[in-house]
XYZ file of C-alpha atoms in Angstrom:
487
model
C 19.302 23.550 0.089
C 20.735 20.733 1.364
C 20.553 20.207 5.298
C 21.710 17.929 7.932
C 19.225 16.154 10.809
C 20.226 13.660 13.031
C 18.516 10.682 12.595
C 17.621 8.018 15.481
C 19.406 4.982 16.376
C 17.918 1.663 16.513
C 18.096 0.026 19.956
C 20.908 1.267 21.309
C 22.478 4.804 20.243
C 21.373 7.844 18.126
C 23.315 7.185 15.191
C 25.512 10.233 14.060
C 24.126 12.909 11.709
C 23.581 12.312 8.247
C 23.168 14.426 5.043
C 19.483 14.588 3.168
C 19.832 15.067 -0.255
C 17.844 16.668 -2.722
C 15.188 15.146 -5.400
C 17.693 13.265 -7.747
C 15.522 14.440 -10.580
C 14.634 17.950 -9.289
C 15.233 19.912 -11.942
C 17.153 23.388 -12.062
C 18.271 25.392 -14.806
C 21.293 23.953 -16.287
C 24.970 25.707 -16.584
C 24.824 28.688 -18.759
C 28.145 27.871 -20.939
C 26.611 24.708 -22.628
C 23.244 25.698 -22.925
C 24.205 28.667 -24.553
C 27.513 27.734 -27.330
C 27.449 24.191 -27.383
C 30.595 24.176 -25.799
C 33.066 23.369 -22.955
C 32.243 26.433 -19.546
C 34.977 26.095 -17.229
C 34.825 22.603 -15.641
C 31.186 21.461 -17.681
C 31.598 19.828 -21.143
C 29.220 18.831 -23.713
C 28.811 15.222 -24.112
C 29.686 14.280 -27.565
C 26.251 11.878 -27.230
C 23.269 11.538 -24.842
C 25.172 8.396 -22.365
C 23.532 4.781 -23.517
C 21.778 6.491 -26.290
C 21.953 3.520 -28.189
C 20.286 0.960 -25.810
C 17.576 4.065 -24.841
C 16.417 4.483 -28.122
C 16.038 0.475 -29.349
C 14.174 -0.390 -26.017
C 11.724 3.330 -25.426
C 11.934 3.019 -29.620
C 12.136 6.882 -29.958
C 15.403 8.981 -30.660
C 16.622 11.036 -27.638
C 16.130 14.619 -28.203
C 18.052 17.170 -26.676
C 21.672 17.425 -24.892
C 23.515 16.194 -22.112
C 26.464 17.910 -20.479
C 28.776 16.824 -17.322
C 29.195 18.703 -14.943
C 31.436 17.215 -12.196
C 30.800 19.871 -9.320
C 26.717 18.217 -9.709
C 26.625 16.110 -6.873
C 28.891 18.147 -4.172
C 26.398 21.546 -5.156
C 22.998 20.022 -5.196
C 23.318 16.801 -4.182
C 22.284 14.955 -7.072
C 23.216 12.445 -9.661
C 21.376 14.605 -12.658
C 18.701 17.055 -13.412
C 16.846 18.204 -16.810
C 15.907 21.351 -16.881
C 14.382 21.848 -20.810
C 15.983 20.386 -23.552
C 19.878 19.927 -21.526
C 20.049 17.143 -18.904
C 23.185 17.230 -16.526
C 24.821 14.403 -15.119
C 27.037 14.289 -12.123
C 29.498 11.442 -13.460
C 30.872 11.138 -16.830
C 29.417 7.461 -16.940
C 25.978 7.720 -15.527
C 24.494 4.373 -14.503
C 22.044 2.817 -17.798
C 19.234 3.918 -15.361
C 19.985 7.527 -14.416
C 20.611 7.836 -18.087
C 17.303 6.578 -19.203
C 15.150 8.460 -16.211
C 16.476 11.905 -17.807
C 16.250 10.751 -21.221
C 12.120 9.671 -20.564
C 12.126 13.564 -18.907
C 13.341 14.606 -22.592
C 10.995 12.674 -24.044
C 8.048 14.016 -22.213
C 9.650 18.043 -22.504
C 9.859 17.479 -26.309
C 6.146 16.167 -26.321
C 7.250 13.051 -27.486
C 5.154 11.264 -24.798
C 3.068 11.873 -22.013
C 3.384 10.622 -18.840
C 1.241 7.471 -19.339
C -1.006 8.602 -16.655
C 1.765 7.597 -13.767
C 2.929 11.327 -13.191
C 6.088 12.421 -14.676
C 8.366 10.995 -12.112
C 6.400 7.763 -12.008
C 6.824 7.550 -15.841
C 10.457 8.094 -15.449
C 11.001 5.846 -12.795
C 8.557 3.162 -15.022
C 10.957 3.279 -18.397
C 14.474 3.966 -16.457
C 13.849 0.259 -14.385
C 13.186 -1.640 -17.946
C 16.047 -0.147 -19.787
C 18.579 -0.526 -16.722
C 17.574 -4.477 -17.082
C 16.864 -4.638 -20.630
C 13.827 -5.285 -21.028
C 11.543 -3.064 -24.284
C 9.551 -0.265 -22.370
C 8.357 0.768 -25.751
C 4.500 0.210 -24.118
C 5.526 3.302 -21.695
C 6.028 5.608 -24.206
C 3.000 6.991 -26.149
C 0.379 9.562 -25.795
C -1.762 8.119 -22.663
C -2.149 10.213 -19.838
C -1.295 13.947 -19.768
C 1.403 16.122 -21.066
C 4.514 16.963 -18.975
C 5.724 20.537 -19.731
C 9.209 21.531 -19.714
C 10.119 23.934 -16.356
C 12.058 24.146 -13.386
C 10.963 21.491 -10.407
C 11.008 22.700 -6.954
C 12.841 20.993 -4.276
C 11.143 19.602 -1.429
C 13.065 20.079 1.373
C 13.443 23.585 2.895
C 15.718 24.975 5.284
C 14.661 27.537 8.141
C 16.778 29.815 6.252
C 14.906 29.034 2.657
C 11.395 29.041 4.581
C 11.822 32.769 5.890
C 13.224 33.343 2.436
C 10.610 32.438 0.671
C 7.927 33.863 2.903
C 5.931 30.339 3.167
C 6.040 26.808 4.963
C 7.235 28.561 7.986
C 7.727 25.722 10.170
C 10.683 27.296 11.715
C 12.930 23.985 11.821
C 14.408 22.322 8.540
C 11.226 20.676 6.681
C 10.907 18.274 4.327
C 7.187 18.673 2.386
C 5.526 16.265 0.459
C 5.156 17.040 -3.724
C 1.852 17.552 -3.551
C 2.244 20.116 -0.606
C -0.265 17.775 1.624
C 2.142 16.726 4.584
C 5.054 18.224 6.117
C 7.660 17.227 9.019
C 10.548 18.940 10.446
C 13.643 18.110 11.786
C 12.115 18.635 15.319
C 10.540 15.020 15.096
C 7.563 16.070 16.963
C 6.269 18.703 14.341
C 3.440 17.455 11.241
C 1.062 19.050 9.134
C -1.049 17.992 7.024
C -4.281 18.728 4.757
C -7.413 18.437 7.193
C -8.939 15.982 4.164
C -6.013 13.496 4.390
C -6.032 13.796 8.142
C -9.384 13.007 8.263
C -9.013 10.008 6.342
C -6.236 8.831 7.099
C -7.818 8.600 10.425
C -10.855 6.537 9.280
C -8.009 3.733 8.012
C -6.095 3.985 11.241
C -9.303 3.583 12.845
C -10.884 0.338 10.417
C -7.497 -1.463 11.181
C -7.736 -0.767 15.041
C -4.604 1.535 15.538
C -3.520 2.494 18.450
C -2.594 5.500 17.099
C -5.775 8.148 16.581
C -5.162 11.991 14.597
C -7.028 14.794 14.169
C -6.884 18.253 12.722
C -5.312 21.099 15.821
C -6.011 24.548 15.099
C -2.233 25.634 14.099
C -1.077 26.257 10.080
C 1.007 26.907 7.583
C 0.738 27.447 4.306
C 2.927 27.249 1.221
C 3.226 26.831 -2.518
C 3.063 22.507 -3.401
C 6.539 21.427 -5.094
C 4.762 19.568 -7.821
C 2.766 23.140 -8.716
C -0.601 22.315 -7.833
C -1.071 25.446 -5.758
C -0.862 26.897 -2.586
C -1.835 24.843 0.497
C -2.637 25.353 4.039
C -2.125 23.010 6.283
C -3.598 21.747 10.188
C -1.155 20.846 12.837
C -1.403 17.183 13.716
C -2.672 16.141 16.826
C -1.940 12.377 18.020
C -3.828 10.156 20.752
C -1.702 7.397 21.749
C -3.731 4.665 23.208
C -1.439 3.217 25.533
C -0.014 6.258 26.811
C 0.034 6.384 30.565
C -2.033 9.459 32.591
C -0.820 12.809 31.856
C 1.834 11.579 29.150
C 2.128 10.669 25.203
C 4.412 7.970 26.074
C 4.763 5.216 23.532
C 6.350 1.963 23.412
C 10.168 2.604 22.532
C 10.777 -0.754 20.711
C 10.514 0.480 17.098
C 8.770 -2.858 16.263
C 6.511 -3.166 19.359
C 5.083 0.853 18.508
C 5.122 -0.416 14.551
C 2.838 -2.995 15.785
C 0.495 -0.759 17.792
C 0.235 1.764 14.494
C -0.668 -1.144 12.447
C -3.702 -2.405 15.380
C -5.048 -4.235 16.642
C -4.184 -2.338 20.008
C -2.692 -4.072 22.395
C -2.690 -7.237 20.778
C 1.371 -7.110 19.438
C -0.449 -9.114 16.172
C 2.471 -10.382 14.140
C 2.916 -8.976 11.426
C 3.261 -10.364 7.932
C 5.344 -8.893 4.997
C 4.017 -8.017 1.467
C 5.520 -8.497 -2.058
C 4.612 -8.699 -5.522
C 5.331 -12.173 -7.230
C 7.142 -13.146 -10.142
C 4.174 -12.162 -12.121
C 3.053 -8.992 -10.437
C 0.274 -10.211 -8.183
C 0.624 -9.063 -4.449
C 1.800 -11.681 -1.677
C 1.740 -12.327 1.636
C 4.984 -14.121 3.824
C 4.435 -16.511 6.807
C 4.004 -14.049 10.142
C 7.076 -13.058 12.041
C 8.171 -10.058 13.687
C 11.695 -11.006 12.379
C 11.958 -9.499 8.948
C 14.804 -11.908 8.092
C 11.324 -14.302 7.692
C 9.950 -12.396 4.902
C 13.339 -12.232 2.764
C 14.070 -15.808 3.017
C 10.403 -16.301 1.790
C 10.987 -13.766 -1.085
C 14.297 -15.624 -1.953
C 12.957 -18.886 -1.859
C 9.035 -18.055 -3.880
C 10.353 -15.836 -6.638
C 12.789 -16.240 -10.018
C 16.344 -15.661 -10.324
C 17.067 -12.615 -12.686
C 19.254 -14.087 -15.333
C 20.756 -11.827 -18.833
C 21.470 -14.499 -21.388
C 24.826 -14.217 -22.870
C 26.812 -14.917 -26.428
C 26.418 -18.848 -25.914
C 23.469 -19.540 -23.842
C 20.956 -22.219 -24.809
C 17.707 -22.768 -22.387
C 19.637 -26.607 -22.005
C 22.971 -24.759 -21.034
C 21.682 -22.443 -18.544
C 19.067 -25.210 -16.916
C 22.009 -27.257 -16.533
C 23.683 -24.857 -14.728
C 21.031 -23.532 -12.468
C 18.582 -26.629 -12.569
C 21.129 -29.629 -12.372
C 20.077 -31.012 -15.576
C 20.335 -30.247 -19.473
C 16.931 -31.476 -19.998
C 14.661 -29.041 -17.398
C 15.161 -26.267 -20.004
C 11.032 -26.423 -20.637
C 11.016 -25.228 -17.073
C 12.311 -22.289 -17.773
C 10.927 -21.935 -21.241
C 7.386 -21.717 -19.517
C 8.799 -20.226 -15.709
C 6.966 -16.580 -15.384
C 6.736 -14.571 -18.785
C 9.541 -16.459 -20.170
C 7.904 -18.115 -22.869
C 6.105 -14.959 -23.818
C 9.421 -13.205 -24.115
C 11.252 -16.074 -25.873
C 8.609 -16.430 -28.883
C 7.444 -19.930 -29.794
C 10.828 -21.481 -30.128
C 12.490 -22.590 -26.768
C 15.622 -22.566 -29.092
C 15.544 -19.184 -29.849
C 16.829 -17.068 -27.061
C 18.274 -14.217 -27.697
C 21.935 -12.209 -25.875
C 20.909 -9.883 -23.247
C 17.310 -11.390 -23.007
C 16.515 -11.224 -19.112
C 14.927 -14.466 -18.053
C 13.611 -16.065 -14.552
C 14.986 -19.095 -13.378
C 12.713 -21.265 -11.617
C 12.867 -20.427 -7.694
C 15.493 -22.722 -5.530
C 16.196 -22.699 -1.840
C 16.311 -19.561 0.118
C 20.111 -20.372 0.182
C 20.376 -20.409 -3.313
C 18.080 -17.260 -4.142
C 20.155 -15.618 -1.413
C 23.787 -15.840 -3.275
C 22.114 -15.278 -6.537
C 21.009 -11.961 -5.880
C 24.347 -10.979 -4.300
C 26.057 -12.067 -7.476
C 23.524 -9.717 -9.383
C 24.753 -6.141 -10.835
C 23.541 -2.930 -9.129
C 21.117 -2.689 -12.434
C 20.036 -6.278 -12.008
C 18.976 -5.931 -8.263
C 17.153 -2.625 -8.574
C 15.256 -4.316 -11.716
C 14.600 -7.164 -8.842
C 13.549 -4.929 -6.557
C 11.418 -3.248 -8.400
C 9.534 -6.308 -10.000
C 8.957 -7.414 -6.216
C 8.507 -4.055 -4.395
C 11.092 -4.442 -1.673
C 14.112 -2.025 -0.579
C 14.013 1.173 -2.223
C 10.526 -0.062 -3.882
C 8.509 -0.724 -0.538
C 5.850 1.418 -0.780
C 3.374 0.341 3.021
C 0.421 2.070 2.593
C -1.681 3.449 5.764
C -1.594 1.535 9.098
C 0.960 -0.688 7.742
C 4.950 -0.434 8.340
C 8.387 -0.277 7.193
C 10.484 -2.508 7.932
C 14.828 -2.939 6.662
C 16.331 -5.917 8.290
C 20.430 -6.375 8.534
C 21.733 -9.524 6.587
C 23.697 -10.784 9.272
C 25.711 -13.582 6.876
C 27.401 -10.341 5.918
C 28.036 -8.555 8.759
C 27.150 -8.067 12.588
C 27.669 -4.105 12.570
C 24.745 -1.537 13.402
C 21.543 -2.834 14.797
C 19.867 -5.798 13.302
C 16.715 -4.146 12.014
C 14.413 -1.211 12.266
C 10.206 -0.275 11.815
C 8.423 2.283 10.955
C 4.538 2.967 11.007
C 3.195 4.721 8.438
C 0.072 6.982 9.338
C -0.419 9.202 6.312
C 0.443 8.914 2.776
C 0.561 12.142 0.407
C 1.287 11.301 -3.085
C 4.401 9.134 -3.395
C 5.644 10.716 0.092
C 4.617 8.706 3.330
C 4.667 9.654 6.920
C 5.403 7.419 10.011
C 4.857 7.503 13.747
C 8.422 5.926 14.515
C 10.337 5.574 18.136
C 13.627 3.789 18.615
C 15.257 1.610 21.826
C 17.648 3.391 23.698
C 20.225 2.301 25.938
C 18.357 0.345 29.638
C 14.957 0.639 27.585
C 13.350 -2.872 27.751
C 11.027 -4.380 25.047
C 8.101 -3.045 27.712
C 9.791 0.173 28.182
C 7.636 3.877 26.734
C 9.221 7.331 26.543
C 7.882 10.240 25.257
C 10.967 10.413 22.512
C 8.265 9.219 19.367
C 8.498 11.127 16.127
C 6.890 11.671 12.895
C 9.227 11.304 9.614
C 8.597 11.658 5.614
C 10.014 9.057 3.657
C 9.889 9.569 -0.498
C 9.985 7.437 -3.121
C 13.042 5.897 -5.054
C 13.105 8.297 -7.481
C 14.711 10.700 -4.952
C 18.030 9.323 -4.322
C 18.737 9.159 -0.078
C 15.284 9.888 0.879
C 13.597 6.245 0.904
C 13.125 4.582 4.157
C 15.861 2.163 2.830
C 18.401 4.650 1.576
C 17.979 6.009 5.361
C 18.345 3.142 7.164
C 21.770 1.864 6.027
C 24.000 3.634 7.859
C 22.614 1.914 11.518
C 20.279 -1.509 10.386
C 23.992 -3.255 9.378
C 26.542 -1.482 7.028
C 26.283 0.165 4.073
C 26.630 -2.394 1.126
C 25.736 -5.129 3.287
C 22.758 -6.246 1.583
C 20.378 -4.566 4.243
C 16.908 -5.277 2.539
C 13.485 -3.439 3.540
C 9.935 -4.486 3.268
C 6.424 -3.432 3.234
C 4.463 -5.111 6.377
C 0.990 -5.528 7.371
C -0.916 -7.264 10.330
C -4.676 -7.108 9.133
């Protein structure tokens, strides 16, 4: 089910076709040989323990139930780095990364009834516990019996080809679709196709309209209907019909600059209001950066207002590591009561413990910069996570998208890239998105706009972030992505 699209370039080029995976967590059931004997089928073998068992089970504090098996074929099939289907989880690798481990382990967890989903939605839950094992932190408050039960059963995918559609008999779109979980939007690979629930329409419409979009949709008299991916029933859904205020006569043309149309889908029309970006601090409480329409703006402030991630090692003393990072032995009580460090630590600055994650006091933006490109992969998704950025920026209506190239790194692809969202369906969001192209000016408008779902991080390749990397710089460049708003 997996398909190909070819995705827009920013400023100057389309940029070549790329591959959009599956749900990383979509579940399917799992090879027959394993599940069945206990036992090596063909190129799939029984792991002789669930991977990271051990540092699963002392920070959820419940035993990992079930099996895991590794089936090396996982990703090049499906697309994905694991799947539980039941009581057997799959993974793609034969060392999964600490946090695909512990996302499939919270699945088993919530199949064997040993918690519920801690009223976040079984994803959400698993997304919740994987990010504080993968940087060691206890998650034992996200495992319990709030919220509802997750049963055990096969999760749809949520993209369908034109092939699958006419299979299937529903969400006959007729071009490659991707459809939200809870079945309320859908987009195609068309760009210019959308439908959506007439209730979110509607008010998505009345937020687009309080922040003074420029953008205006309403219910057309076209549907289709299909079964939701997440199993809350069958859905029909209204074309989407757009109203572009600056549009000239007889045309839907829109401002080809992705951040000048960004702009006009966040309103005030025709103003171009800078916009400003949005993060959570080092203590969970949402931010706002200085205004700028260059993103690079909003990570400097980021780098330069929050903590450095920092695992203590076999060693470490608060004095050590303030020496180190603060430039003096003696500013260890800055750390000791920096963020929730002192809550973590316990009543004895003297008592920190190996593989305790701390925050170190913020520095310059230069200095936040090269920390977090010294972090691990585990360390800067637990960073990203904590602040909402990259994978984790989540805009809500009439607010935007935004990935900016870190150009210390490298000059390649374009240097950054927005994206309007207009309607948001569960974890899945949609945008109203155009692109330069090549003699287009900043003032320039084609007809060439789009619409686009974007899901959340627990699919792997289908965040806004994932997508962008192959044009907004290079792929492991440090490319970074934020939420933005301009009311």
């Amino acid at each position: 089910m997996r398909m190909r699209v070819t995705r827009p370039g920013r400023g100057a080029v389309p940029a070549p076709p790329v591959a959009a995976p599956a749900s990383r967590m979509a579940a399917v059931p799992a090879p027959r040989g394993p599940v069945r004997g206990g036992h090596s089928f063909g190129a799939v073998r029984v792991f002789p323990s669930f991977p990271h068992r051990g540092t699963i089970e002392r920070l959820t504090g419940r035993p990992v139930p079930g099996r895991a098996v590794h089936d090396p074929g996982l990703r090049g099939r499906l697309g994905v780095e694991a799947l539980t289907a039941g009581e057997t989880t799959v993974f793609g690798s034969e060392a999964p990364h600490p946090r695909v481990a512990a996302h499939e382990a919270t699945h088993q967890l919530q199949h064997a009834g040993a918690t519920r989903d801690q009223s976040l939605g079984a994803e959400g839950h698993a997304q919740a516990v994987a990010g504080r094992v993968a940087a060691g932190r206890p998650a034992r408050h996200l495992v319990g019996g709030e919220g509802s039960p997750v049963a055990a059963g096969v999760r749809p995918y949520t993209e369908l080809s034109a092939a699958d559609q006419t299979a299937r008999g529903e969400w006959l779109a007729g071009n490659d679709a991707r459809i939200a979980d809870d079945g309320r939007t859908v987009t195609t690979t068309q760009r210019r196709d959308c439908w959506a629930d007439p209730a979110l329409i509607t008010a998505s419409e009345a937020t687009l309209r309080a922040r003074g979009s420029g953008i205006s949709i309403k219910a057309g008299s076209g549907t289709i209907n299909g079964k939701a991916p997440d199993g809350s029933g069958t859905k029909t859904l209204n074309e989407v019909q757009v109203k572009i205020s600056v549009s000239d006569p007889a045309t839907t043309n829109f401002y080809a600059d992705c951040g000048r149309s960004s702009r006009e889908v966040m309103g005030p029309t025709g103003t171009d209001t800078t916009p400003k970006g949005v993060y959570k601090d080092d203590l969970g409480a949402e931010k706002e950066t200085v205004a700028a329409k260059n993103p690079a703006k909003y990570r400097d402030e980021i780098f330069a207002k929050t903590g450095r991630p920092y695992t203590v090692k076999s060693g470490d003393t608060l004095s050590k590591i303030a020496g180190h990072f603060l430039g003096s032995t003696s500013r260890y009580l800055e750390i000791y009561n920096y963020g929730n460090n002192k809550k973590l630590i316990g009543p004895d600055p003297g008592k920190i413990k190996v593989g305790q994650s701390l925050l170190i006091p913020p520095g310059t933006t230069a200095e936040g910069h090269s920390h977090y490109l010294s972090l691990t992969a585990g360390e800067k998704e637990a960073f990203d996570q904590s602040h909402g950025i990259n994978e984790y920026a989540a805009p809500e209506v009439g607010e935007a998208f935004t990935a900016r190239r870190d150009d210390s790194l490298t000059l390649a692809g374009f240097n950054f890239h927005w994206a309007g969202v207009i309607m948001v369906a569960g974890h899945d969001r949609v945008t109203f998105e155009n692109f330069a192209k090549p003699g287009t000016t900043y003032a320039t408008k084609d007809e060439k706009w789009y619409f686009e779902t974007y899901g959340p991080a627990s699919k792997a390749g289908q965040t806004f972030h994932e997508q962008q990397q192959s044009s907004v710089g290079a792929p492991g460049k440090n490319t970074m992505t934020f939420r933005a708003r301009t009311h």
